[in-house]
mmCIF file as gemmi writes it, N, C-alpha and C atoms, coordinates in Angstrom:
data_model
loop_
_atom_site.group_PDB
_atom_site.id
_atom_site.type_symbol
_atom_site.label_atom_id
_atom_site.label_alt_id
_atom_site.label_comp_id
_atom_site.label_asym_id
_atom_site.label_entity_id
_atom_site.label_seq_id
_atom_site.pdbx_PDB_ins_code
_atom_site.Cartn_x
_atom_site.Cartn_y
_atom_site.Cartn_z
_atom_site.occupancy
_atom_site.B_iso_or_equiv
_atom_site.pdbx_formal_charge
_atom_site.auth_seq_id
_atom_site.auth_asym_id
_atom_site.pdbx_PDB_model_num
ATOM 1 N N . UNK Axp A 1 ? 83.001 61.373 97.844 1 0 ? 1 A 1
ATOM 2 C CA . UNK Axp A 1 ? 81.986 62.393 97.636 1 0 ? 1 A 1
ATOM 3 C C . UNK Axp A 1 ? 82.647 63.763 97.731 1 0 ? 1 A 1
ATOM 4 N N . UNK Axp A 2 ? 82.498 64.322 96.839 1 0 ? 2 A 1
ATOM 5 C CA . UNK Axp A 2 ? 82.878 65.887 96.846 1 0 ? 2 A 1
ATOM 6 C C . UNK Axp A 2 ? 82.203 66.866 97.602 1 0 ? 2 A 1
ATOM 7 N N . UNK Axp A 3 ? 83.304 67.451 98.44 1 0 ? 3 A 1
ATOM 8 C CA . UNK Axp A 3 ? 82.531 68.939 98.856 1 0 ? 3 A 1
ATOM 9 C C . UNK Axp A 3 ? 81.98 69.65 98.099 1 0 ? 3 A 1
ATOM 10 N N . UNK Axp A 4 ? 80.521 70.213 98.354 1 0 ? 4 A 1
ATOM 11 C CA . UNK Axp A 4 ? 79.502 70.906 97.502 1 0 ? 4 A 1
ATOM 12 C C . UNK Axp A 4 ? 80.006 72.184 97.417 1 0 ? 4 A 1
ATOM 13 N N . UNK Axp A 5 ? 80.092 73.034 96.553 1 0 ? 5 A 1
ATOM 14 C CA . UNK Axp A 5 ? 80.536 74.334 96.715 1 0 ? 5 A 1
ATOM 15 C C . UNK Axp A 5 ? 79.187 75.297 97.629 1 0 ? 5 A 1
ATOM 16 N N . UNK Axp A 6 ? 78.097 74.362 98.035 1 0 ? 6 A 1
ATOM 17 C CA . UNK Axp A 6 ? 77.484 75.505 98.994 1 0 ? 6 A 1
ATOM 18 C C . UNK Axp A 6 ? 78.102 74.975 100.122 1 0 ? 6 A 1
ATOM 19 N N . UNK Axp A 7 ? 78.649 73.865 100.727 1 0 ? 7 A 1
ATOM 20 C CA . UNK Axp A 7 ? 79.944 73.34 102.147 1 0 ? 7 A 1
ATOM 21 C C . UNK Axp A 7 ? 81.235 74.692 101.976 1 0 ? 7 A 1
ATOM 22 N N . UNK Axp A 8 ? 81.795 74.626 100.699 1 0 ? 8 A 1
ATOM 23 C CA . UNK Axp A 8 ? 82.694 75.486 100.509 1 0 ? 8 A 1
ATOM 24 C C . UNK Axp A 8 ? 82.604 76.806 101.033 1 0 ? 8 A 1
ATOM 25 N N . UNK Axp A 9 ? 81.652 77.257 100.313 1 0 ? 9 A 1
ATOM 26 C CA . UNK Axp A 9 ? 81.293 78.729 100.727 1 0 ? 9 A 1
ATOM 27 C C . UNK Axp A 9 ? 80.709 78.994 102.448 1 0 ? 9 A 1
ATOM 28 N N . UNK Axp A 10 ? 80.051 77.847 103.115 1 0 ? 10 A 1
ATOM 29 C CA . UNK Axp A 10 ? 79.975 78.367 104.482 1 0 ? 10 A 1
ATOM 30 C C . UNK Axp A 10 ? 81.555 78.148 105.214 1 0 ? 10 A 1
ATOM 31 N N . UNK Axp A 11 ? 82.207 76.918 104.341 1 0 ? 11 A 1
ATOM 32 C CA . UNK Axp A 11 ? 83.556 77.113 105.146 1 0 ? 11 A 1
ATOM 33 C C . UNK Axp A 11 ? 84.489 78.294 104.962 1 0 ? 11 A 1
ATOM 34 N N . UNK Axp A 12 ? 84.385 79.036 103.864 1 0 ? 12 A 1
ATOM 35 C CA . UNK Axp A 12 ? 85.006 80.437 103.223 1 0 ? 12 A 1
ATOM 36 C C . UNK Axp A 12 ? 84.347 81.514 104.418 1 0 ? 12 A 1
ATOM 37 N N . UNK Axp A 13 ? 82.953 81.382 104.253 1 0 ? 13 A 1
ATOM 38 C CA . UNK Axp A 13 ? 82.569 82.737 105.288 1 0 ? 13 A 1
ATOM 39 C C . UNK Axp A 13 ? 82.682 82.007 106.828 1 0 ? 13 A 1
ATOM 40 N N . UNK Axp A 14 ? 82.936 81.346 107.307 1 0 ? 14 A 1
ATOM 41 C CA . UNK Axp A 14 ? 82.894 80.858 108.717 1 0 ? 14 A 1
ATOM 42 C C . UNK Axp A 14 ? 84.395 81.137 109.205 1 0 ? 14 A 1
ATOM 43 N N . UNK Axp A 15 ? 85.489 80.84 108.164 1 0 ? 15 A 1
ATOM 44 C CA . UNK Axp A 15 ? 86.7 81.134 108.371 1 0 ? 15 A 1
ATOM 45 C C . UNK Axp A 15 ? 87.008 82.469 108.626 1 0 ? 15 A 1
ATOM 46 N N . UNK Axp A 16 ? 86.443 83.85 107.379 1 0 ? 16 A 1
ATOM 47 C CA . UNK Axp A 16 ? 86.506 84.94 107.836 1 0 ? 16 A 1
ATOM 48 C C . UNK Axp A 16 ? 85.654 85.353 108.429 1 0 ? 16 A 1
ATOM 49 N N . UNK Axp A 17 ? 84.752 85.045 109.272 1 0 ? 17 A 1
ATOM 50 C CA . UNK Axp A 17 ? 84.395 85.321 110.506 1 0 ? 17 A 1
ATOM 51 C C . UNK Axp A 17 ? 85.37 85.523 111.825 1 0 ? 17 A 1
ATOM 52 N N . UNK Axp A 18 ? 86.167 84.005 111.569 1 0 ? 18 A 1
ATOM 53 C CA . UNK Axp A 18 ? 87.341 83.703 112.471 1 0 ? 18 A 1
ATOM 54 C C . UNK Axp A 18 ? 88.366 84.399 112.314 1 0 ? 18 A 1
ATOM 55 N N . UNK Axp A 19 ? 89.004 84.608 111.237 1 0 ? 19 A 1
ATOM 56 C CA . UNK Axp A 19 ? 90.469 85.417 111.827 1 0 ? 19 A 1
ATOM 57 C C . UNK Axp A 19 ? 90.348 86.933 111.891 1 0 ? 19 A 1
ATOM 58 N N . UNK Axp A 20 ? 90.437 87.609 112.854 1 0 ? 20 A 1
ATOM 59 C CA . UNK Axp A 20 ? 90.292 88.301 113.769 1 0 ? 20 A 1
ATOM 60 C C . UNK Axp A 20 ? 91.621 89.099 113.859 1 0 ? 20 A 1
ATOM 61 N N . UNK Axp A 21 ? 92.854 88.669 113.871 1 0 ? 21 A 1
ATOM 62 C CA . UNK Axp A 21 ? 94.316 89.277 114.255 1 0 ? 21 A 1
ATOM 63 C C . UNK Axp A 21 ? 95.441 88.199 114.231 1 0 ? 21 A 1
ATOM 64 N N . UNK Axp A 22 ? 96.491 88.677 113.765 1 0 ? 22 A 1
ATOM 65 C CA . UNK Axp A 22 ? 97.364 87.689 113.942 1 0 ? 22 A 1
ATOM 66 C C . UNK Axp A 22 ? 98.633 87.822 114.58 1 0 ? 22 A 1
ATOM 67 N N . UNK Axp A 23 ? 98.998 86.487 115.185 1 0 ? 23 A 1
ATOM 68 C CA . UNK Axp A 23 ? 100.345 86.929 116.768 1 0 ? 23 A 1
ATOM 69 C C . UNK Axp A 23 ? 101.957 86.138 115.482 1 0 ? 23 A 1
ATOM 70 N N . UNK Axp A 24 ? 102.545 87.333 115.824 1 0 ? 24 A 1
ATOM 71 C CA . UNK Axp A 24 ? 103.821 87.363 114.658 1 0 ? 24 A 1
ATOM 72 C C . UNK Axp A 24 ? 104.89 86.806 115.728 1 0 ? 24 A 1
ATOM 73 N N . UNK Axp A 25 ? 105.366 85.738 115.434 1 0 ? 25 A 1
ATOM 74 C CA . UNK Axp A 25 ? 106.698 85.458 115.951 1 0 ? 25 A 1
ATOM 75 C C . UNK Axp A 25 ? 106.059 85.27 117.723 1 0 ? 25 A 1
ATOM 76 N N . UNK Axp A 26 ? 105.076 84.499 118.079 1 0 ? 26 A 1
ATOM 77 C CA . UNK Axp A 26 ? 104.414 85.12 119.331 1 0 ? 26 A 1
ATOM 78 C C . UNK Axp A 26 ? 104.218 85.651 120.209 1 0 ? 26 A 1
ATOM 79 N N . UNK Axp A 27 ? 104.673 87.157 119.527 1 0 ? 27 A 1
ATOM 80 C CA . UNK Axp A 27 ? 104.444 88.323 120.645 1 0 ? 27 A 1
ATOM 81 C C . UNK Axp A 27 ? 103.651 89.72 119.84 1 0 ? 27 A 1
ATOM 82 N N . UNK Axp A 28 ? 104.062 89.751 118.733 1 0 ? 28 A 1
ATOM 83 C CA . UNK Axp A 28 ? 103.43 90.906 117.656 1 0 ? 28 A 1
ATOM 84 C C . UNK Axp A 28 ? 102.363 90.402 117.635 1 0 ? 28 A 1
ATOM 85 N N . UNK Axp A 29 ? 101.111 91.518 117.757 1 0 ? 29 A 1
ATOM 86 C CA . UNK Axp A 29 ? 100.243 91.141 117.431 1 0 ? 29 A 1
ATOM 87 C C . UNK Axp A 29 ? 99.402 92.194 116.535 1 0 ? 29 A 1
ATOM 88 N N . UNK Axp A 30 ? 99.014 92.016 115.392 1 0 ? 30 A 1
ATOM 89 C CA . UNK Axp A 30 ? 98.36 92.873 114.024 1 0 ? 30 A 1
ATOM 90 C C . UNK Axp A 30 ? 97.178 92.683 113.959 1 0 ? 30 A 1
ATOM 91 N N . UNK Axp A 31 ? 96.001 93.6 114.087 1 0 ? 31 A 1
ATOM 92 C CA . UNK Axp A 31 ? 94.789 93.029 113.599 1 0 ? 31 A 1
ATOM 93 C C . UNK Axp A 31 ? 93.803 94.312 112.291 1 0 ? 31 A 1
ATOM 94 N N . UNK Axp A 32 ? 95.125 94.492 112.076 1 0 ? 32 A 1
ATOM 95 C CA . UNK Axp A 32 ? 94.353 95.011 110.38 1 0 ? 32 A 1
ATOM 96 C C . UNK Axp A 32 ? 94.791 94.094 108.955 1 0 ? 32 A 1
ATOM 97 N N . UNK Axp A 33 ? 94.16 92.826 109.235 1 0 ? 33 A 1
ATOM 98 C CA . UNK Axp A 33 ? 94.059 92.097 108.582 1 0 ? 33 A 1
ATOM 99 C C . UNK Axp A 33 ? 93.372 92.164 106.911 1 0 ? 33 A 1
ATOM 100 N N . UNK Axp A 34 ? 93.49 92.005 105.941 1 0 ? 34 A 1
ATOM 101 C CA . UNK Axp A 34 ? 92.6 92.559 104.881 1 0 ? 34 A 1
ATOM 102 C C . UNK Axp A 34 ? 92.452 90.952 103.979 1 0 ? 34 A 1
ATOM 103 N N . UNK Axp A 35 ? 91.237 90.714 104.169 1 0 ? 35 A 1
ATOM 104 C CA . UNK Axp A 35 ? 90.363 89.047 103.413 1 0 ? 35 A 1
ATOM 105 C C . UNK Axp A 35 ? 89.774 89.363 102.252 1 0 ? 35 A 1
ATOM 106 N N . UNK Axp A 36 ? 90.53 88.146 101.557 1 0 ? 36 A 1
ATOM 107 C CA . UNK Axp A 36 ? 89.621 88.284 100.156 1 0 ? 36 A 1
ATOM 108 C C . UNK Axp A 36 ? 88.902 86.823 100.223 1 0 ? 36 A 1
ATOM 109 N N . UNK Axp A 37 ? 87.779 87.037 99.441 1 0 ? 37 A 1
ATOM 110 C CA . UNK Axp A 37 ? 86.888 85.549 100.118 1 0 ? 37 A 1
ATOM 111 C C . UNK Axp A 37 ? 86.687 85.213 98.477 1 0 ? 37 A 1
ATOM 112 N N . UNK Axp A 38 ? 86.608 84.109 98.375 1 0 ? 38 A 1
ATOM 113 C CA . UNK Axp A 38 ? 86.79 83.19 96.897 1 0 ? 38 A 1
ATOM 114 C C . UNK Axp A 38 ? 85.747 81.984 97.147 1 0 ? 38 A 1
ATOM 115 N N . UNK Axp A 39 ? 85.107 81.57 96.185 1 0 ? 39 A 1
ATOM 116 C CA . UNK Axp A 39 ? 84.004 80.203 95.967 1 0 ? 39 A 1
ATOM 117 C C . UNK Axp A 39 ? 84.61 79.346 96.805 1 0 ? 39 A 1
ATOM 118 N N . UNK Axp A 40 ? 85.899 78.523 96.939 1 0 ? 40 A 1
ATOM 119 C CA . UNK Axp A 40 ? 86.119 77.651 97.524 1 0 ? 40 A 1
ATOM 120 C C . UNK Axp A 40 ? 87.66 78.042 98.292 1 0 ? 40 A 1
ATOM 121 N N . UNK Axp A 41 ? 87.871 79.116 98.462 1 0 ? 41 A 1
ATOM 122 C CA . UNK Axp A 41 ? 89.336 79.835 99.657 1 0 ? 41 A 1
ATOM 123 C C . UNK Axp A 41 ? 89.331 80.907 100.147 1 0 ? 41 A 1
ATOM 124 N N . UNK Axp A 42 ? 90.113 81.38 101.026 1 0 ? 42 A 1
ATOM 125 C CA . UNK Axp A 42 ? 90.297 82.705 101.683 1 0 ? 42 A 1
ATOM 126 C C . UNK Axp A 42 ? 91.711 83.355 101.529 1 0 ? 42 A 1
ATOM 127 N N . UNK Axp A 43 ? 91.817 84.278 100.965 1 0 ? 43 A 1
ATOM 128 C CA . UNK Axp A 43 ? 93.064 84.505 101.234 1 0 ? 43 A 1
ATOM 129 C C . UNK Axp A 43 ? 93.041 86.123 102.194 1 0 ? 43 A 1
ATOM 130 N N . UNK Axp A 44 ? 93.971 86.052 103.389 1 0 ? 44 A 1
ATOM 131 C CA . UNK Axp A 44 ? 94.287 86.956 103.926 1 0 ? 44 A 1
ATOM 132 C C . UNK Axp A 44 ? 95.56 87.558 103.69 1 0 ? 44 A 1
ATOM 133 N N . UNK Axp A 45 ? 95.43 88.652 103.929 1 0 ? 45 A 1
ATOM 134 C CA . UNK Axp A 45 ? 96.702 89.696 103.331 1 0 ? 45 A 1
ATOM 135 C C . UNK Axp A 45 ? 97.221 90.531 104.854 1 0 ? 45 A 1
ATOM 136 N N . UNK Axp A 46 ? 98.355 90.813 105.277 1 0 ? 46 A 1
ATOM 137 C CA . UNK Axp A 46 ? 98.634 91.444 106.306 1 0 ? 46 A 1
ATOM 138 C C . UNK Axp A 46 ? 100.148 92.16 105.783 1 0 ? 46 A 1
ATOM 139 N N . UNK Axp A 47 ? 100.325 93.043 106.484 1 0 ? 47 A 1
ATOM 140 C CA . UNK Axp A 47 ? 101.599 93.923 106.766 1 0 ? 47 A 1
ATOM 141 C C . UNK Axp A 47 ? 102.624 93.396 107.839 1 0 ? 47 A 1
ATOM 142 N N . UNK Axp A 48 ? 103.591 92.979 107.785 1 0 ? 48 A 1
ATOM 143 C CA . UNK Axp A 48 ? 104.396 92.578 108.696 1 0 ? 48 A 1
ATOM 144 C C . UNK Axp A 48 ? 105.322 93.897 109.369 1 0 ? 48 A 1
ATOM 145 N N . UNK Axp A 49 ? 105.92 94.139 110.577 1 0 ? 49 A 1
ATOM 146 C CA . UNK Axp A 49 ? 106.281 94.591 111.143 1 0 ? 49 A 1
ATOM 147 C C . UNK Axp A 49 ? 107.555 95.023 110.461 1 0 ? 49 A 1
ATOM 148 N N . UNK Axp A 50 ? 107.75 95.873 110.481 1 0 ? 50 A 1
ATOM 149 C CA . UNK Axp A 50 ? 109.765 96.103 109.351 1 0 ? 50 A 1
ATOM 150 C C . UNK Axp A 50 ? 110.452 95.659 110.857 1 0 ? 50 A 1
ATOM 151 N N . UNK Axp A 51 ? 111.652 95.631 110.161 1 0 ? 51 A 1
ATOM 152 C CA . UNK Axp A 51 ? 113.02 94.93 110.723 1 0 ? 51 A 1
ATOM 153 C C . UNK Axp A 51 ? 113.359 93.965 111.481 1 0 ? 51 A 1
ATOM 154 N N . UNK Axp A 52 ? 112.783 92.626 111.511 1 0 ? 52 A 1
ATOM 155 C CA . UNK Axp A 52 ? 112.521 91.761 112.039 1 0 ? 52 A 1
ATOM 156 C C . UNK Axp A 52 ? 112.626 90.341 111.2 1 0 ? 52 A 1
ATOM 157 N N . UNK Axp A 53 ? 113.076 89.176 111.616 1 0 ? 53 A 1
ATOM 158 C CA . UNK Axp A 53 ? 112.825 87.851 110.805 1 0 ? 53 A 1
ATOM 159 C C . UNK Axp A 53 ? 111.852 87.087 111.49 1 0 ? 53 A 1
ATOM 160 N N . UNK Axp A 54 ? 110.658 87.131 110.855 1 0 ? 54 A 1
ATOM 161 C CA . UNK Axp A 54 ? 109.301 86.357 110.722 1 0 ? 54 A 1
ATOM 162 C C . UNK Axp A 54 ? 109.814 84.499 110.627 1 0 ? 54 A 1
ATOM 163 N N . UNK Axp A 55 ? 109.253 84.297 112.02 1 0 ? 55 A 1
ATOM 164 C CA . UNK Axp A 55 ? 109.503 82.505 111.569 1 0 ? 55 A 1
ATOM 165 C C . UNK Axp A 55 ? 108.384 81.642 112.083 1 0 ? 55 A 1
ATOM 166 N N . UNK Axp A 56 ? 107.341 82.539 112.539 1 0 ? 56 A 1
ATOM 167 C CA . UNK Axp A 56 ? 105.632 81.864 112.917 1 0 ? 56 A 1
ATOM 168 C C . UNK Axp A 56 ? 104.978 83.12 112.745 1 0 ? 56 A 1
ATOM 169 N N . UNK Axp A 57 ? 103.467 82.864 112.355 1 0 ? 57 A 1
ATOM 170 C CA . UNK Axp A 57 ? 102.243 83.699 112.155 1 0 ? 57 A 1
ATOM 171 C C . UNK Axp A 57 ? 101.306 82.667 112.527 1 0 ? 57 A 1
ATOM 172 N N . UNK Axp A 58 ? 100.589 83.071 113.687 1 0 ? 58 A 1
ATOM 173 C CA . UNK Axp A 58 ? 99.633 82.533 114.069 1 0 ? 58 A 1
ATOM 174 C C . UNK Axp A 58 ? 98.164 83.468 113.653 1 0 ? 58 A 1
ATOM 175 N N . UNK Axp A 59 ? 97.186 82.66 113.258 1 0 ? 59 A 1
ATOM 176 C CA . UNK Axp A 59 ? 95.514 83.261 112.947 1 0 ? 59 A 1
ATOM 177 C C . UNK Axp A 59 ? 95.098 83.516 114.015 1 0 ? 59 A 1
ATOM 178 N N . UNK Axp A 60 ? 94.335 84.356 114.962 1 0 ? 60 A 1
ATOM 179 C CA . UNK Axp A 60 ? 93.762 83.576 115.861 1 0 ? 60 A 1
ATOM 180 C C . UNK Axp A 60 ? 92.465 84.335 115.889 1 0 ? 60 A 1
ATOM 181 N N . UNK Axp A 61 ? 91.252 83.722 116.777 1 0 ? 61 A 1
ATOM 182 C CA . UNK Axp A 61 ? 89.669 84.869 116.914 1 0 ? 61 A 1
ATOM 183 C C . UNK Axp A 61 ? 90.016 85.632 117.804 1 0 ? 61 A 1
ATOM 184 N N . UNK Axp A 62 ? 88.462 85.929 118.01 1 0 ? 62 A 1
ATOM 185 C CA . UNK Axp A 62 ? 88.701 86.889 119.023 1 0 ? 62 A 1
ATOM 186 C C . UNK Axp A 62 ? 88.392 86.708 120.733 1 0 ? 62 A 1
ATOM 187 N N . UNK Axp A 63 ? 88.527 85.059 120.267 1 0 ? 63 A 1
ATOM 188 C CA . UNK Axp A 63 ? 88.995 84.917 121.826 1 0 ? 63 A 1
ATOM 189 C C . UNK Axp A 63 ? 90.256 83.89 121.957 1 0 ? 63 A 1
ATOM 190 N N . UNK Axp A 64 ? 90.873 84.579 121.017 1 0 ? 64 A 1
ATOM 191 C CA . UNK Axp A 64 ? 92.774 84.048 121.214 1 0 ? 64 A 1
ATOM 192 C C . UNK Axp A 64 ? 93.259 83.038 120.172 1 0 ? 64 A 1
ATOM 193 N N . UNK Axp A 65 ? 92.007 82.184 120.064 1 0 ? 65 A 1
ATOM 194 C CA . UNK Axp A 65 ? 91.916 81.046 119.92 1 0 ? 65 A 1
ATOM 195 C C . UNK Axp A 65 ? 93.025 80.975 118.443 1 0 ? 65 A 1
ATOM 196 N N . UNK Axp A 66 ? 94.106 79.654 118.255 1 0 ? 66 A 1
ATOM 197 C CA . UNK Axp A 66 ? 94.304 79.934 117.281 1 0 ? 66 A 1
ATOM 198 C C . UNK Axp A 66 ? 93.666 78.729 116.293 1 0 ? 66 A 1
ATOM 199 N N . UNK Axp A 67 ? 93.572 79.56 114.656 1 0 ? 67 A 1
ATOM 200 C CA . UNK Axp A 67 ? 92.487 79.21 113.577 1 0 ? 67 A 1
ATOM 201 C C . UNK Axp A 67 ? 93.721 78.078 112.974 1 0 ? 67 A 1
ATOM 202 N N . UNK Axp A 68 ? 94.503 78.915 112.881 1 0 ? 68 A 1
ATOM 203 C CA . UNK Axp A 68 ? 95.555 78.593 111.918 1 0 ? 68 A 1
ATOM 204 C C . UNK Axp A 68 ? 97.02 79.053 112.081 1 0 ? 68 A 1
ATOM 205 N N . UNK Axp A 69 ? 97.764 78.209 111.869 1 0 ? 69 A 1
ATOM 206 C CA . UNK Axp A 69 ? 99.588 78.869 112.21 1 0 ? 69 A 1
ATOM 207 C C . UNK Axp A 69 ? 100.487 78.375 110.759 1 0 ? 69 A 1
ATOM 208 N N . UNK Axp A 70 ? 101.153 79.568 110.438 1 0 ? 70 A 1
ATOM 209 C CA . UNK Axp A 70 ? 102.457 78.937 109.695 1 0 ? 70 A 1
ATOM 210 C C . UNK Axp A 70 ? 103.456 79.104 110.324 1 0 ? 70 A 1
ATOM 211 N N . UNK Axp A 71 ? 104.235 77.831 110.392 1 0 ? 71 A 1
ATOM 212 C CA . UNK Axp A 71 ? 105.635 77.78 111.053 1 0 ? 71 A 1
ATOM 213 C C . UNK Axp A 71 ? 106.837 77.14 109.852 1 0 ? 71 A 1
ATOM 214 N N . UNK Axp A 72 ? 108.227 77.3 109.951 1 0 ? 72 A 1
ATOM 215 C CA . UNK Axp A 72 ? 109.151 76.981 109.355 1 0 ? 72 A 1
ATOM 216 C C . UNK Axp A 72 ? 109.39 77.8 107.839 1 0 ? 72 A 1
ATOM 217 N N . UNK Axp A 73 ? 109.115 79.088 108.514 1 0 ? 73 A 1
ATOM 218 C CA . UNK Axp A 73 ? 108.676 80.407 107.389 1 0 ? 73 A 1
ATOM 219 C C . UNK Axp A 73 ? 110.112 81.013 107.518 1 0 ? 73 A 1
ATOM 220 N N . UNK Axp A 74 ? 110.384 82.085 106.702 1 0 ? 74 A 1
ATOM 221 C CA . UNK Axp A 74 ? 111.857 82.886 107.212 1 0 ? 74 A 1
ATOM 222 C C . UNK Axp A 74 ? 111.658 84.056 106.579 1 0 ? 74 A 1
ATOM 223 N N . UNK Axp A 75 ? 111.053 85.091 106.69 1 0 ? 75 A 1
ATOM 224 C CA . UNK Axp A 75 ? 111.021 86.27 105.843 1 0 ? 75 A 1
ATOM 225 C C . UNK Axp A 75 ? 111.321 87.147 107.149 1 0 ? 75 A 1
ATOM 226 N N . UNK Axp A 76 ? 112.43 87.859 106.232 1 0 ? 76 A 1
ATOM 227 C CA . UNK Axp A 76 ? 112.945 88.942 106.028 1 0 ? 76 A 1
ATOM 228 C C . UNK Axp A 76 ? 112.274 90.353 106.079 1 0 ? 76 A 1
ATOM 229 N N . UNK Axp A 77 ? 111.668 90.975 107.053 1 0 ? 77 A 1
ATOM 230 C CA . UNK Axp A 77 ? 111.155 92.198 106.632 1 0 ? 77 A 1
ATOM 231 C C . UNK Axp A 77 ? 111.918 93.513 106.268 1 0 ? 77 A 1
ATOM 232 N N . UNK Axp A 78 ? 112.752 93.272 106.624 1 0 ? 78 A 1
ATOM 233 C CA . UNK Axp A 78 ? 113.675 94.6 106.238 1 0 ? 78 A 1
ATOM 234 C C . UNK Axp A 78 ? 113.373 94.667 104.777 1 0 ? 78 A 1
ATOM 235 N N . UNK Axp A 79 ? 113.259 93.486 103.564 1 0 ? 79 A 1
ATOM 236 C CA . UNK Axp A 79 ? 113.233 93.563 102.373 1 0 ? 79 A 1
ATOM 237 C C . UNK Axp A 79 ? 112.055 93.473 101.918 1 0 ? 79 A 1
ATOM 238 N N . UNK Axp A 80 ? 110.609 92.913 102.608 1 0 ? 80 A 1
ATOM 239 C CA . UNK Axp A 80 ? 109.728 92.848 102.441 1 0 ? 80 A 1
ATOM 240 C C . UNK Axp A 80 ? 108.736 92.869 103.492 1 0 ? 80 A 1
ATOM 241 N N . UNK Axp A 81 ? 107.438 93.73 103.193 1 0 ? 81 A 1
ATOM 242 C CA . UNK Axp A 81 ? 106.717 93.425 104.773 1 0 ? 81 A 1
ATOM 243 C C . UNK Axp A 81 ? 105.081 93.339 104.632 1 0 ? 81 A 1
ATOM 244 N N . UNK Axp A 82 ? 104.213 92.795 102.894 1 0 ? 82 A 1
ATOM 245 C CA . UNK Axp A 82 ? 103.577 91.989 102.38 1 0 ? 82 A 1
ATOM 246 C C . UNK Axp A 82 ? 103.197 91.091 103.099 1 0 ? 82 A 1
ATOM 247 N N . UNK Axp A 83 ? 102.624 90.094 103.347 1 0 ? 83 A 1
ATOM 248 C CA . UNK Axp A 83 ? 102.239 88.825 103.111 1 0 ? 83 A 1
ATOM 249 C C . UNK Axp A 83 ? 100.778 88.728 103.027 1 0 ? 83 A 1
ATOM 250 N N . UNK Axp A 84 ? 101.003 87.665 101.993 1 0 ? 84 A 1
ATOM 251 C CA . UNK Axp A 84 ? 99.481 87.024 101.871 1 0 ? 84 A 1
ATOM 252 C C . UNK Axp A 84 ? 99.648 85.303 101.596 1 0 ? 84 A 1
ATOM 253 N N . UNK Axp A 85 ? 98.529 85.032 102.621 1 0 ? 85 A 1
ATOM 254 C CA . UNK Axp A 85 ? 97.993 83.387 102.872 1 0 ? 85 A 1
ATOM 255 C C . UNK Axp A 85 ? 96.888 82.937 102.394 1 0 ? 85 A 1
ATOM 256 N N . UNK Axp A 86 ? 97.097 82.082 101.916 1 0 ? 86 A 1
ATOM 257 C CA . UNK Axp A 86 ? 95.48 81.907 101.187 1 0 ? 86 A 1
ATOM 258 C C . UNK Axp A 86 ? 95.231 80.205 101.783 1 0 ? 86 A 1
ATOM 259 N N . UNK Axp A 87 ? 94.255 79.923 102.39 1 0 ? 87 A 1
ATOM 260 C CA . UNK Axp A 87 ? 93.647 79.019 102.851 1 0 ? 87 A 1
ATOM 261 C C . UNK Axp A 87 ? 92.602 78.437 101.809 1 0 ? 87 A 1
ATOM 262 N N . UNK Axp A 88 ? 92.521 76.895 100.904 1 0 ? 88 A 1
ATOM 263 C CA . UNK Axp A 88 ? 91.649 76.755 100.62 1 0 ? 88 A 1
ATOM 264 C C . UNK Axp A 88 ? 91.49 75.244 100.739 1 0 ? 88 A 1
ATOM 265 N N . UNK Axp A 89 ? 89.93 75.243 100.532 1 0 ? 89 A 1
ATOM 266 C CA . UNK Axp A 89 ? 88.864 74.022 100.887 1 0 ? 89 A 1
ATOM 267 C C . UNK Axp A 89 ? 88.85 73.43 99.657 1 0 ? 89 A 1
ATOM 268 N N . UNK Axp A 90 ? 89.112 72.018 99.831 1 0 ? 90 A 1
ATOM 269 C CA . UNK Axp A 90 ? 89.272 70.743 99.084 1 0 ? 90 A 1
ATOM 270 C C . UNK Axp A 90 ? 88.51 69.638 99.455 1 0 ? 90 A 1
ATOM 271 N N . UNK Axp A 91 ? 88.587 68.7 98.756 1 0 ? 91 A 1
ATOM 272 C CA . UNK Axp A 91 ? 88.46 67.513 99.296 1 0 ? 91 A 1
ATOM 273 C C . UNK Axp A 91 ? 89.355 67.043 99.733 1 0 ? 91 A 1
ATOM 274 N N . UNK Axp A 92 ? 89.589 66.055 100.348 1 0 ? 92 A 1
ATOM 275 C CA . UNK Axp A 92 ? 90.918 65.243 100.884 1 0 ? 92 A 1
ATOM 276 C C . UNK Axp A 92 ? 90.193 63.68 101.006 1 0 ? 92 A 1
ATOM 277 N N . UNK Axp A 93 ? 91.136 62.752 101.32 1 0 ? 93 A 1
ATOM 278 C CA . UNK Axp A 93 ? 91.242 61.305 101.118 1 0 ? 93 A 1
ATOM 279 C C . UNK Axp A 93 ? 91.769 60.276 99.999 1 0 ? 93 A 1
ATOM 280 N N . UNK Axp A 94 ? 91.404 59.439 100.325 1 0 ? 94 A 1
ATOM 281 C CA . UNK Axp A 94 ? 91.926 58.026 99.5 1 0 ? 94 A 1
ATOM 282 C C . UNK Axp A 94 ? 91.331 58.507 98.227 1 0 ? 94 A 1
C-alpha cells in the first residue's frame, strides 16, 4: 500500500516543525537553518562554518533531540560552506 500524499505532506510539515538547529562535527552548533518543504520531501539548506573538515551533522529539535544525522561525510569548508539535505518520504518494503 502506498503512502498517500496527504501521510506525505503531514510527514513534510511534522519534520519541519522538528529541525530546529544543527550540531556540526558535535560541538558547532547553527540554527539558521533555511527549509524548503516539497509534496513528498524536505530539503534543508545550512551554512557551514569556514575552515574546518565537516565529518557529522546532526538535525536536532528543540529539545536536543536528534531528528536526523549524516555521518561518513568529508567536506571541506575552506572550499565550500553550502550544504543542502534533502530528506524524502517513500514507501519502503518487499
Amino acid at each position: 500500500m502506498a503512502v498517500s500524499d496527504f501521510y506525505k505532506g503531514q510527514l513534510v510539515d511534522l519534520t519541519d516543525g522538528l529541525l530546529v538547529k544543527a550540531l556540526i562535527n558535535q560541538t558547532v552548533e547553527l540554527t539558521d537553518l533555511t527549509a524548503t518543504k516539497y509534496s513528498d520531501s524536505i530539503t534543508v539548506e545550512l551554512i557551514l562554518p569556514p575552515d574546518m573538515i565537516v565529518t557529522r551533522i546532526d538535525f536536532l529539535d528543540s529539545n536536543n533531540n536528534i531528528v536526523t544525522t549524516i555521518t561518513g561525510i568529508e567536506i571541506d569548508t575552506s572550499v565550500t560552506t553550502v550544504f543542502s539535505h534533502n530528506i524524502q518520504f517513500v514507501q519502503g518494503g518487499a
